[in-house]
Amino acid sequence: MPELPEVETVRRGLQPAMEGSKILKAEARRKDLRFPFQKDFIARLEGQVVTGLGRRAKYLMADLASGDVLLMHLGMSGSFRVLQGEAGNTPGQFHHPRSEDRAHDHVVFHMSSGAAVVFNDPRRFGYMKIIARNALEDEPLLSGLGPEPLGNEFDAAMLASACANKKTSLKAALLDQRVVAGLGNIYVCEVLFRAHLSPRRLAATLATKKTAEPTDHAKRVVTSIHAVLNQAIKAGGSSISDHRLTSGELGYFQHSFRVYDREGETCHTAGCGGIVRRFVQNGRSTFWCPKCQK
């Protein structure tokens, strides 16, 4: 499933075509994706100007002039493409042909910018929902989310406070969207490798026992989160299977993986010499170096 860097990359790709532009026509070519479309889905979109295009965790959020917000989730295989006239954006160096089966083009926004924004989702695990801006705090899909890892408020003290007294593993805590929003399996593996911390370590070790102050471990994790996410966003995310930029290009952060999917290879940490191992943790593959991640 696309994680924060992939969703942020898609947001930046859609922004020039959608932000400040009016939705002249909206098409929902089926009654549902993962969930049914609202009965007034089309009516609440058509004629509305997209005043801003943001992101919350793994969600895209289009602010509409009406005061509504269009919430969009890519699911497992969802992708957007931007068409100008009859042609899409010019493919770049990492272009990969999309599915030619247009039967999976489920939602289309025709914008006053001249662009058509098409949502394609073969597996239909993605979804869209319109929510009144003043009701966002009560929206079940959003209300339990933790802080944005790249937000100004997120720091070692906040992470330590969220992990204090937790009996789960450090990796499980970082995957918990209530602790920090937007991180997934790939990036947590990369973060813990760069922080030189074991995924099996107790999450509670990020805070001191008596005062819940951040330990050095917490500071290393936050520094690594910032570094990994910023690098991944700059690279356009990671294209393991389905992720594509809006232009059809692949993200290429996977070429910078230091530990993920490198089972049996030599550790990249200078002077370590360890071998990357894989084990299943909470139903997900975990990649780590037992020699330098403690």
PDB file of C-alpha atoms in Angstrom:
ATOM      1  CA  MET A   1       0.000   0.000   0.000  1.00  0.00           C
ATOM      2  CA  PRO A   2       1.321   3.472  -0.828  1.00  0.00           C
ATOM      3  CA  GLU A   3       2.840   5.179   2.203  1.00  0.00           C
ATOM      4  CA  LEU A   4       3.289   8.865   3.005  1.00  0.00           C
ATOM      5  CA  PRO A   5       6.009   9.611   0.388  1.00  0.00           C
ATOM      6  CA  GLU A   6       3.987   8.042  -2.422  1.00  0.00           C
ATOM      7  CA  VAL A   7       0.829   9.932  -1.473  1.00  0.00           C
ATOM      8  CA  GLU A   8       2.726  13.205  -1.107  1.00  0.00           C
ATOM      9  CA  THR A   9       4.278  12.644  -4.531  1.00  0.00           C
ATOM     10  CA  VAL A  10       0.828  12.128  -6.052  1.00  0.00           C
ATOM     11  CA  ARG A  11      -0.444  15.284  -4.315  1.00  0.00           C
ATOM     12  CA  ARG A  12       2.348  17.338  -5.857  1.00  0.00           C
ATOM     13  CA  GLY A  13       1.605  15.850  -9.271  1.00  0.00           C
ATOM     14  CA  LEU A  14      -2.112  16.677  -9.065  1.00  0.00           C
ATOM     15  CA  GLN A  15      -1.682  20.149  -7.607  1.00  0.00           C
ATOM     16  CA  PRO A  16      -1.002  22.065 -10.865  1.00  0.00           C
ATOM     17  CA  ALA A  17      -4.012  20.478 -12.574  1.00  0.00           C
ATOM     18  CA  MET A  18      -6.503  20.755  -9.717  1.00  0.00           C
ATOM     19  CA  GLU A  19      -5.645  23.547  -7.290  1.00  0.00           C
ATOM     20  CA  GLY A  20      -7.401  26.792  -8.181  1.00  0.00           C
ATOM     21  CA  SER A  21      -9.355  25.031 -10.945  1.00  0.00           C
ATOM     22  CA  LYS A  22     -13.096  24.321 -11.150  1.00  0.00           C
ATOM     23  CA  ILE A  23     -14.516  20.808 -11.505  1.00  0.00           C
ATOM     24  CA  LEU A  24     -16.590  21.309 -14.655  1.00  0.00           C
ATOM     25  CA  LYS A  25     -17.767  17.709 -14.745  1.00  0.00           C
ATOM     26  CA  ALA A  26     -17.249  14.680 -12.513  1.00  0.00           C
ATOM     27  CA  GLU A  27     -17.803  11.064 -13.521  1.00  0.00           C
ATOM     28  CA  ALA A  28     -18.233   8.072 -11.238  1.00  0.00           C
ATOM     29  CA  ARG A  29     -18.297   5.161 -13.658  1.00  0.00           C
ATOM     30  CA  ARG A  30     -19.449   2.621 -11.080  1.00  0.00           C
ATOM     31  CA  LYS A  31     -21.485   2.760  -7.889  1.00  0.00           C
ATOM     32  CA  ASP A  32     -18.618   1.960  -5.575  1.00  0.00           C
ATOM     33  CA  LEU A  33     -14.928   1.455  -5.004  1.00  0.00           C
ATOM     34  CA  ARG A  34     -14.014  -0.051  -1.656  1.00  0.00           C
ATOM     35  CA  PHE A  35     -17.123   1.680  -0.297  1.00  0.00           C
ATOM     36  CA  PRO A  36     -20.220   2.934  -2.152  1.00  0.00           C
ATOM     37  CA  PHE A  37     -20.115   6.509  -3.398  1.00  0.00           C
ATOM     38  CA  GLN A  38     -22.406   8.903  -1.565  1.00  0.00           C
ATOM     39  CA  LYS A  39     -25.717   9.526  -3.363  1.00  0.00           C
ATOM     40  CA  ASP A  40     -24.860  13.222  -3.782  1.00  0.00           C
ATOM     41  CA  PHE A  41     -21.177  12.593  -4.633  1.00  0.00           C
ATOM     42  CA  ILE A  42     -21.330  14.102  -8.144  1.00  0.00           C
ATOM     43  CA  ALA A  43     -23.652  16.959  -7.210  1.00  0.00           C
ATOM     44  CA  ARG A  44     -21.330  18.146  -4.429  1.00  0.00           C
ATOM     45  CA  LEU A  45     -18.329  18.174  -6.783  1.00  0.00           C
ATOM     46  CA  GLU A  46     -19.522  19.711 -10.034  1.00  0.00           C
ATOM     47  CA  GLY A  47     -19.089  23.457 -10.267  1.00  0.00           C
ATOM     48  CA  GLN A  48     -16.784  23.609  -7.251  1.00  0.00           C
ATOM     49  CA  VAL A  49     -13.350  25.227  -7.272  1.00  0.00           C
ATOM     50  CA  VAL A  50     -10.563  23.214  -5.624  1.00  0.00           C
ATOM     51  CA  THR A  51      -9.150  25.859  -3.296  1.00  0.00           C
ATOM     52  CA  GLY A  52      -6.373  23.645  -1.940  1.00  0.00           C
ATOM     53  CA  LEU A  53      -4.966  20.138  -2.291  1.00  0.00           C
ATOM     54  CA  GLY A  54      -3.448  18.720   0.862  1.00  0.00           C
ATOM     55  CA  ARG A  55      -2.513  15.447   2.494  1.00  0.00           C
ATOM     56  CA  ARG A  56      -3.246  13.911   5.890  1.00  0.00           C
ATOM     57  CA  ALA A  57      -1.302  10.722   6.576  1.00  0.00           C
ATOM     58  CA  LYS A  58      -2.066   8.516   3.536  1.00  0.00           C
ATOM     59  CA  TYR A  59      -5.097  10.528   2.439  1.00  0.00           C
ATOM     60  CA  LEU A  60      -5.359  13.182  -0.251  1.00  0.00           C
ATOM     61  CA  MET A  61      -7.670  16.040   0.710  1.00  0.00           C
ATOM     62  CA  ALA A  62      -9.145  18.461  -1.825  1.00  0.00           C
ATOM     63  CA  ASP A  63     -10.684  21.569  -0.233  1.00  0.00           C
ATOM     64  CA  LEU A  64     -13.714  22.800  -2.175  1.00  0.00           C
ATOM     65  CA  ALA A  65     -15.088  26.333  -2.275  1.00  0.00           C
ATOM     66  CA  SER A  66     -18.377  25.026  -0.858  1.00  0.00           C
ATOM     67  CA  GLY A  67     -16.714  24.157   2.449  1.00  0.00           C
ATOM     68  CA  ASP A  68     -16.632  20.454   1.661  1.00  0.00           C
ATOM     69  CA  VAL A  69     -13.483  18.332   1.515  1.00  0.00           C
ATOM     70  CA  LEU A  70     -12.990  15.483  -0.956  1.00  0.00           C
ATOM     71  CA  LEU A  71     -11.104  12.735   0.873  1.00  0.00           C
ATOM     72  CA  MET A  72      -9.271  10.292  -1.424  1.00  0.00           C
ATOM     73  CA  HIS A  73      -7.351   7.100  -0.595  1.00  0.00           C
ATOM     74  CA  LEU A  74      -5.310   5.174  -3.170  1.00  0.00           C
ATOM     75  CA  GLY A  75      -5.849   1.762  -1.615  1.00  0.00           C
ATOM     76  CA  MET A  76      -3.561  -0.999  -2.865  1.00  0.00           C
ATOM     77  CA  SER A  77      -3.487  -0.319  -6.600  1.00  0.00           C
ATOM     78  CA  GLY A  78      -5.081   3.083  -7.133  1.00  0.00           C
ATOM     79  CA  SER A  79      -3.330   5.698  -9.245  1.00  0.00           C
ATOM     80  CA  PHE A  80      -4.096   9.054 -10.823  1.00  0.00           C
ATOM     81  CA  ARG A  81      -3.075  10.246 -14.242  1.00  0.00           C
ATOM     82  CA  VAL A  82      -3.416  13.745 -15.615  1.00  0.00           C
ATOM     83  CA  LEU A  83      -4.471  14.101 -19.238  1.00  0.00           C
ATOM     84  CA  GLN A  84      -4.077  17.304 -21.228  1.00  0.00           C
ATOM     85  CA  GLY A  85      -6.316  16.988 -24.274  1.00  0.00           C
ATOM     86  CA  GLU A  86      -5.886  13.519 -25.704  1.00  0.00           C
ATOM     87  CA  ALA A  87      -2.417  12.854 -24.299  1.00  0.00           C
ATOM     88  CA  GLY A  88      -1.045  12.282 -20.837  1.00  0.00           C
ATOM     89  CA  ASN A  89       1.976  13.936 -19.310  1.00  0.00           C
ATOM     90  CA  THR A  90       5.309  13.226 -20.973  1.00  0.00           C
ATOM     91  CA  PRO A  91       6.846  10.051 -19.555  1.00  0.00           C
ATOM     92  CA  GLY A  92      10.142  10.501 -17.783  1.00  0.00           C
ATOM     93  CA  GLN A  93      13.207   8.389 -17.185  1.00  0.00           C
ATOM     94  CA  PHE A  94      11.408   5.918 -14.935  1.00  0.00           C
ATOM     95  CA  HIS A  95       8.256   5.630 -17.012  1.00  0.00           C
ATOM     96  CA  HIS A  96       6.410   2.344 -16.780  1.00  0.00           C
ATOM     97  CA  PRO A  97       3.394   1.621 -19.003  1.00  0.00           C
ATOM     98  CA  ARG A  98       0.129   1.668 -17.077  1.00  0.00           C
ATOM     99  CA  SER A  99      -2.604  -0.880 -17.549  1.00  0.00           C
ATOM    100  CA  GLU A 100      -4.269  -0.351 -20.913  1.00  0.00           C
ATOM    101  CA  ASP A 101      -7.561  -1.628 -19.504  1.00  0.00           C
ATOM    102  CA  ARG A 102      -9.559   1.586 -19.217  1.00  0.00           C
ATOM    103  CA  ALA A 103     -12.341  -0.430 -17.585  1.00  0.00           C
ATOM    104  CA  HIS A 104     -10.489   0.411 -14.360  1.00  0.00           C
ATOM    105  CA  ASP A 105     -10.801   4.178 -14.944  1.00  0.00           C
ATOM    106  CA  HIS A 106     -13.462   4.579 -12.270  1.00  0.00           C
ATOM    107  CA  VAL A 107     -13.510   8.322 -11.512  1.00  0.00           C
ATOM    108  CA  VAL A 108     -12.756  11.271 -13.808  1.00  0.00           C
ATOM    109  CA  PHE A 109     -12.600  14.965 -12.917  1.00  0.00           C
ATOM    110  CA  HIS A 110     -12.787  17.363 -15.877  1.00  0.00           C
ATOM    111  CA  MET A 111     -11.108  20.561 -14.718  1.00  0.00           C
ATOM    112  CA  SER A 112     -11.382  24.132 -15.976  1.00  0.00           C
ATOM    113  CA  SER A 113      -7.572  24.049 -16.264  1.00  0.00           C
ATOM    114  CA  GLY A 114      -8.111  21.892 -19.348  1.00  0.00           C
ATOM    115  CA  ALA A 115      -6.914  18.752 -17.605  1.00  0.00           C
ATOM    116  CA  ALA A 116      -8.788  15.531 -17.024  1.00  0.00           C
ATOM    117  CA  VAL A 117      -7.774  13.839 -13.764  1.00  0.00           C
ATOM    118  CA  VAL A 118      -8.422  10.091 -13.952  1.00  0.00           C
ATOM    119  CA  PHE A 119      -8.465   7.656 -11.035  1.00  0.00           C
ATOM    120  CA  ASN A 120      -7.664   4.076 -12.060  1.00  0.00           C
ATOM    121  CA  ASP A 121      -7.932   1.236  -9.537  1.00  0.00           C
ATOM    122  CA  PRO A 122      -7.914  -2.410 -10.734  1.00  0.00           C
ATOM    123  CA  ARG A 123      -8.416  -3.879  -7.248  1.00  0.00           C
ATOM    124  CA  ARG A 124     -10.903  -1.223  -6.093  1.00  0.00           C
ATOM    125  CA  PHE A 125      -9.447  -0.933  -2.590  1.00  0.00           C
ATOM    126  CA  GLY A 126      -9.258   2.839  -2.936  1.00  0.00           C
ATOM    127  CA  TYR A 127     -12.119   5.091  -1.900  1.00  0.00           C
ATOM    128  CA  MET A 128     -13.434   8.650  -2.004  1.00  0.00           C
ATOM    129  CA  LYS A 129     -15.699  10.463   0.408  1.00  0.00           C
ATOM    130  CA  ILE A 130     -16.969  14.037   0.678  1.00  0.00           C
ATOM    131  CA  ILE A 131     -16.934  15.489   4.189  1.00  0.00           C
ATOM    132  CA  ALA A 132     -17.934  18.929   5.434  1.00  0.00           C
ATOM    133  CA  ARG A 133     -14.809  20.782   6.572  1.00  0.00           C
ATOM    134  CA  ASN A 134     -16.357  21.541   9.979  1.00  0.00           C
ATOM    135  CA  ALA A 135     -17.030  17.814  10.497  1.00  0.00           C
ATOM    136  CA  LEU A 136     -13.490  16.563   9.830  1.00  0.00           C
ATOM    137  CA  GLU A 137     -12.589  16.249  13.506  1.00  0.00           C
ATOM    138  CA  ASP A 138     -15.421  13.769  13.981  1.00  0.00           C
ATOM    139  CA  GLU A 139     -14.722  11.785  10.803  1.00  0.00           C
ATOM    140  CA  PRO A 140     -13.895   8.175  11.860  1.00  0.00           C
ATOM    141  CA  LEU A 141     -11.355   7.778   9.054  1.00  0.00           C
ATOM    142  CA  LEU A 142      -9.304  10.695  10.417  1.00  0.00           C
ATOM    143  CA  SER A 143     -10.098  11.162  14.092  1.00  0.00           C
ATOM    144  CA  GLY A 144      -7.700   8.524  15.417  1.00  0.00           C
ATOM    145  CA  LEU A 145      -4.659   9.570  13.399  1.00  0.00           C
ATOM    146  CA  GLY A 146      -1.466  10.586  15.176  1.00  0.00           C
ATOM    147  CA  PRO A 147       0.788  13.526  14.304  1.00  0.00           C
ATOM    148  CA  GLU A 148       2.263  14.116  10.867  1.00  0.00           C
ATOM    149  CA  PRO A 149       5.903  12.909  10.951  1.00  0.00           C
ATOM    150  CA  LEU A 150       7.041  15.904   8.904  1.00  0.00           C
ATOM    151  CA  GLY A 151       4.914  18.391  10.826  1.00  0.00           C
ATOM    152  CA  ASN A 152       6.459  21.118  12.988  1.00  0.00           C
ATOM    153  CA  GLU A 153       4.996  19.671  16.192  1.00  0.00           C
ATOM    154  CA  PHE A 154       6.398  16.164  15.761  1.00  0.00           C
ATOM    155  CA  ASP A 155       9.605  15.730  17.741  1.00  0.00           C
ATOM    156  CA  ALA A 156      11.370  13.272  20.040  1.00  0.00           C
ATOM    157  CA  ALA A 157       9.359  14.411  23.077  1.00  0.00           C
ATOM    158  CA  MET A 158       6.054  13.756  21.305  1.00  0.00           C
ATOM    159  CA  LEU A 159       7.173  10.330  20.105  1.00  0.00           C
ATOM    160  CA  ALA A 160       8.523   9.387  23.545  1.00  0.00           C
ATOM    161  CA  SER A 161       5.268  10.397  25.201  1.00  0.00           C
ATOM    162  CA  ALA A 162       3.263   8.246  22.776  1.00  0.00           C
ATOM    163  CA  CYS A 163       5.519   5.225  23.340  1.00  0.00           C
ATOM    164  CA  ALA A 164       5.985   5.490  27.118  1.00  0.00           C
ATOM    165  CA  ASN A 165       4.833   2.327  28.910  1.00  0.00           C
ATOM    166  CA  LYS A 166       4.005   0.579  25.621  1.00  0.00           C
ATOM    167  CA  LYS A 167       4.659  -3.154  25.707  1.00  0.00           C
ATOM    168  CA  THR A 168       4.745  -3.561  21.944  1.00  0.00           C
ATOM    169  CA  SER A 169       7.838  -3.695  19.764  1.00  0.00           C
ATOM    170  CA  LEU A 170       9.339  -0.497  18.423  1.00  0.00           C
ATOM    171  CA  LYS A 171       8.418  -1.463  14.888  1.00  0.00           C
ATOM    172  CA  ALA A 172       4.789  -2.158  15.825  1.00  0.00           C
ATOM    173  CA  ALA A 173       4.569   1.211  17.571  1.00  0.00           C
ATOM    174  CA  LEU A 174       5.864   3.106  14.529  1.00  0.00           C
ATOM    175  CA  LEU A 175       3.355   1.299  12.305  1.00  0.00           C
ATOM    176  CA  ASP A 176       0.532   2.311  14.639  1.00  0.00           C
ATOM    177  CA  GLN A 177      -1.184   5.237  12.884  1.00  0.00           C
ATOM    178  CA  ARG A 178      -2.266   6.575  16.288  1.00  0.00           C
ATOM    179  CA  VAL A 179       1.385   7.043  17.284  1.00  0.00           C
ATOM    180  CA  VAL A 180       2.557   8.663  14.060  1.00  0.00           C
ATOM    181  CA  ALA A 181       0.575   8.948  10.835  1.00  0.00           C
ATOM    182  CA  GLY A 182       1.617   7.820   7.380  1.00  0.00           C
ATOM    183  CA  LEU A 183       4.446   5.370   8.046  1.00  0.00           C
ATOM    184  CA  GLY A 184       4.261   1.863   6.609  1.00  0.00           C
ATOM    185  CA  ASN A 185       6.352  -1.284   6.586  1.00  0.00           C
ATOM    186  CA  ILE A 186       8.989  -0.221   4.064  1.00  0.00           C
ATOM    187  CA  TYR A 187       9.842   3.108   5.625  1.00  0.00           C
ATOM    188  CA  VAL A 188       9.791   1.849   9.208  1.00  0.00           C
ATOM    189  CA  CYS A 189      12.372  -0.793   8.252  1.00  0.00           C
ATOM    190  CA  GLU A 190      14.529   1.926   6.691  1.00  0.00           C
ATOM    191  CA  VAL A 191      14.087   4.282   9.660  1.00  0.00           C
ATOM    192  CA  LEU A 192      15.109   1.690  12.239  1.00  0.00           C
ATOM    193  CA  PHE A 193      18.117   0.668  10.188  1.00  0.00           C
ATOM    194  CA  ARG A 194      19.384   4.237   9.982  1.00  0.00           C
ATOM    195  CA  ALA A 195      18.723   4.729  13.695  1.00  0.00           C
ATOM    196  CA  HIS A 196      20.641   1.498  14.424  1.00  0.00           C
ATOM    197  CA  LEU A 197      17.778   0.206  16.554  1.00  0.00           C
ATOM    198  CA  SER A 198      16.341  -3.295  16.560  1.00  0.00           C
ATOM    199  CA  PRO A 199      12.753  -3.685  15.351  1.00  0.00           C
ATOM    200  CA  ARG A 200      12.291  -6.061  18.290  1.00  0.00           C
ATOM    201  CA  ARG A 201      13.290  -3.415  20.845  1.00  0.00           C
ATOM    202  CA  LEU A 202      10.486  -2.377  23.215  1.00  0.00           C
ATOM    203  CA  ALA A 203       8.821   0.851  22.178  1.00  0.00           C
ATOM    204  CA  ALA A 204       8.899   2.029  25.773  1.00  0.00           C
ATOM    205  CA  THR A 205      12.688   2.403  25.579  1.00  0.00           C
ATOM    206  CA  LEU A 206      12.141   5.635  23.653  1.00  0.00           C
ATOM    207  CA  ALA A 207      11.132   7.262  26.958  1.00  0.00           C
ATOM    208  CA  THR A 208      12.726   7.375  30.393  1.00  0.00           C
ATOM    209  CA  LYS A 209      10.848   5.250  32.924  1.00  0.00           C
ATOM    210  CA  LYS A 210      10.176   7.903  35.558  1.00  0.00           C
ATOM    211  CA  THR A 211       9.574  11.105  33.589  1.00  0.00           C
ATOM    212  CA  ALA A 212       8.775   9.840  30.057  1.00  0.00           C
ATOM    213  CA  GLU A 213      11.424  12.181  28.690  1.00  0.00           C
ATOM    214  CA  PRO A 214      12.823  11.257  25.264  1.00  0.00           C
ATOM    215  CA  THR A 215      15.892   9.041  25.284  1.00  0.00           C
ATOM    216  CA  ASP A 216      18.675   9.244  22.745  1.00  0.00           C
ATOM    217  CA  HIS A 217      16.896   6.409  20.927  1.00  0.00           C
ATOM    218  CA  ALA A 218      13.826   8.622  20.399  1.00  0.00           C
ATOM    219  CA  LYS A 219      15.958  11.421  19.014  1.00  0.00           C
ATOM    220  CA  ARG A 220      17.652   9.040  16.585  1.00  0.00           C
ATOM    221  CA  VAL A 221      14.302   7.669  15.399  1.00  0.00           C
ATOM    222  CA  VAL A 222      12.870  11.136  14.714  1.00  0.00           C
ATOM    223  CA  THR A 223      16.024  12.226  12.885  1.00  0.00           C
ATOM    224  CA  SER A 224      15.854   9.073  10.765  1.00  0.00           C
ATOM    225  CA  ILE A 225      12.138   9.525  10.031  1.00  0.00           C
ATOM    226  CA  HIS A 226      12.789  13.029   8.718  1.00  0.00           C
ATOM    227  CA  ALA A 227      15.756  11.908   6.623  1.00  0.00           C
ATOM    228  CA  VAL A 228      14.077   8.842   5.109  1.00  0.00           C
ATOM    229  CA  LEU A 229      10.769  10.529   4.271  1.00  0.00           C
ATOM    230  CA  ASN A 230      12.345  13.630   2.781  1.00  0.00           C
ATOM    231  CA  GLN A 231      14.687  11.534   0.655  1.00  0.00           C
ATOM    232  CA  ALA A 232      11.827   9.290  -0.477  1.00  0.00           C
ATOM    233  CA  ILE A 233       9.608  12.241  -1.421  1.00  0.00           C
ATOM    234  CA  LYS A 234      12.442  13.773  -3.419  1.00  0.00           C
ATOM    235  CA  ALA A 235      12.823  10.448  -5.244  1.00  0.00           C
ATOM    236  CA  GLY A 236       9.112  10.228  -6.016  1.00  0.00           C
ATOM    237  CA  GLY A 237       8.400   7.441  -3.560  1.00  0.00           C
ATOM    238  CA  SER A 238       9.081   3.728  -3.963  1.00  0.00           C
ATOM    239  CA  SER A 239       7.685   1.746  -6.888  1.00  0.00           C
ATOM    240  CA  ILE A 240       7.607  -1.837  -5.654  1.00  0.00           C
ATOM    241  CA  SER A 241       4.543  -2.899  -7.634  1.00  0.00           C
ATOM    242  CA  ASP A 242       1.714  -0.485  -8.298  1.00  0.00           C
ATOM    243  CA  HIS A 243       2.845   3.006  -7.364  1.00  0.00           C
ATOM    244  CA  ARG A 244       3.141   5.465 -10.234  1.00  0.00           C
ATOM    245  CA  LEU A 245       3.470   9.218 -10.318  1.00  0.00           C
ATOM    246  CA  THR A 246       0.633  11.118 -12.007  1.00  0.00           C
ATOM    247  CA  SER A 247       2.780  11.336 -15.147  1.00  0.00           C
ATOM    248  CA  GLY A 248       3.163   7.556 -15.281  1.00  0.00           C
ATOM    249  CA  GLU A 249       6.731   7.703 -14.005  1.00  0.00           C
ATOM    250  CA  LEU A 250       8.019   5.348 -11.354  1.00  0.00           C
ATOM    251  CA  GLY A 251       9.281   6.575  -8.042  1.00  0.00           C
ATOM    252  CA  TYR A 252      12.820   5.361  -7.511  1.00  0.00           C
ATOM    253  CA  PHE A 253      13.541   5.451  -3.778  1.00  0.00           C
ATOM    254  CA  GLN A 254      13.671   1.644  -3.915  1.00  0.00           C
ATOM    255  CA  HIS A 255      17.101   2.072  -5.487  1.00  0.00           C
ATOM    256  CA  SER A 256      18.190   3.736  -2.222  1.00  0.00           C
ATOM    257  CA  PHE A 257      16.934   1.035   0.142  1.00  0.00           C
ATOM    258  CA  ARG A 258      19.611   0.258   2.702  1.00  0.00           C
ATOM    259  CA  VAL A 259      17.869  -2.698   4.292  1.00  0.00           C
ATOM    260  CA  TYR A 260      14.384  -3.366   2.912  1.00  0.00           C
ATOM    261  CA  ASP A 261      14.231  -6.374   0.553  1.00  0.00           C
ATOM    262  CA  ARG A 262      17.993  -6.967   0.930  1.00  0.00           C
ATOM    263  CA  GLU A 263      17.884 -10.307   2.755  1.00  0.00           C
ATOM    264  CA  GLY A 264      21.224 -12.117   2.610  1.00  0.00           C
ATOM    265  CA  GLU A 265      23.172  -9.069   1.436  1.00  0.00           C
ATOM    266  CA  THR A 266      25.985  -7.327   3.299  1.00  0.00           C
ATOM    267  CA  CYS A 267      24.973  -4.526   5.637  1.00  0.00           C
ATOM    268  CA  HIS A 268      25.521  -1.013   4.253  1.00  0.00           C
ATOM    269  CA  THR A 269      26.710   0.384   7.587  1.00  0.00           C
ATOM    270  CA  ALA A 270      30.385   1.243   7.280  1.00  0.00           C
ATOM    271  CA  GLY A 271      32.573  -1.241   9.133  1.00  0.00           C
ATOM    272  CA  CYS A 272      29.679  -3.490  10.172  1.00  0.00           C
ATOM    273  CA  GLY A 273      30.097  -6.510   7.921  1.00  0.00           C
ATOM    274  CA  GLY A 274      26.818  -8.008   9.101  1.00  0.00           C
ATOM    275  CA  ILE A 275      24.272  -9.747   6.896  1.00  0.00           C
ATOM    276  CA  VAL A 276      20.733  -8.440   6.428  1.00  0.00           C
ATOM    277  CA  ARG A 277      18.128 -10.849   7.759  1.00  0.00           C
ATOM    278  CA  ARG A 278      14.378 -11.125   7.337  1.00  0.00           C
ATOM    279  CA  PHE A 279      11.764 -12.332   9.775  1.00  0.00           C
ATOM    280  CA  VAL A 280       7.985 -12.045   9.994  1.00  0.00           C
ATOM    281  CA  GLN A 281       6.784  -9.583  12.603  1.00  0.00           C
ATOM    282  CA  ASN A 282       3.090  -8.878  13.143  1.00  0.00           C
ATOM    283  CA  GLY A 283       2.391 -10.531   9.810  1.00  0.00           C
ATOM    284  CA  ARG A 284       4.816  -8.302   7.882  1.00  0.00           C
ATOM    285  CA  SER A 285       8.334  -8.934   6.599  1.00  0.00           C
ATOM    286  CA  THR A 286      10.961  -7.160   8.675  1.00  0.00           C
ATOM    287  CA  PHE A 287      14.448  -6.596   7.268  1.00  0.00           C
ATOM    288  CA  TRP A 288      17.282  -5.717   9.643  1.00  0.00           C
ATOM    289  CA  CYS A 289      20.941  -6.204  10.469  1.00  0.00           C
ATOM    290  CA  PRO A 290      21.233  -8.088  13.778  1.00  0.00           C
ATOM    291  CA  LYS A 291      24.849  -6.959  14.140  1.00  0.00           C
ATOM    292  CA  CYS A 292      24.390  -3.178  14.139  1.00  0.00           C
ATOM    293  CA  GLN A 293      20.731  -2.754  15.079  1.00  0.00           C
ATOM    294  CA  LYS A 294      20.465  -3.204  18.837  1.00  0.00           C
TER     295      LYS A 294
END
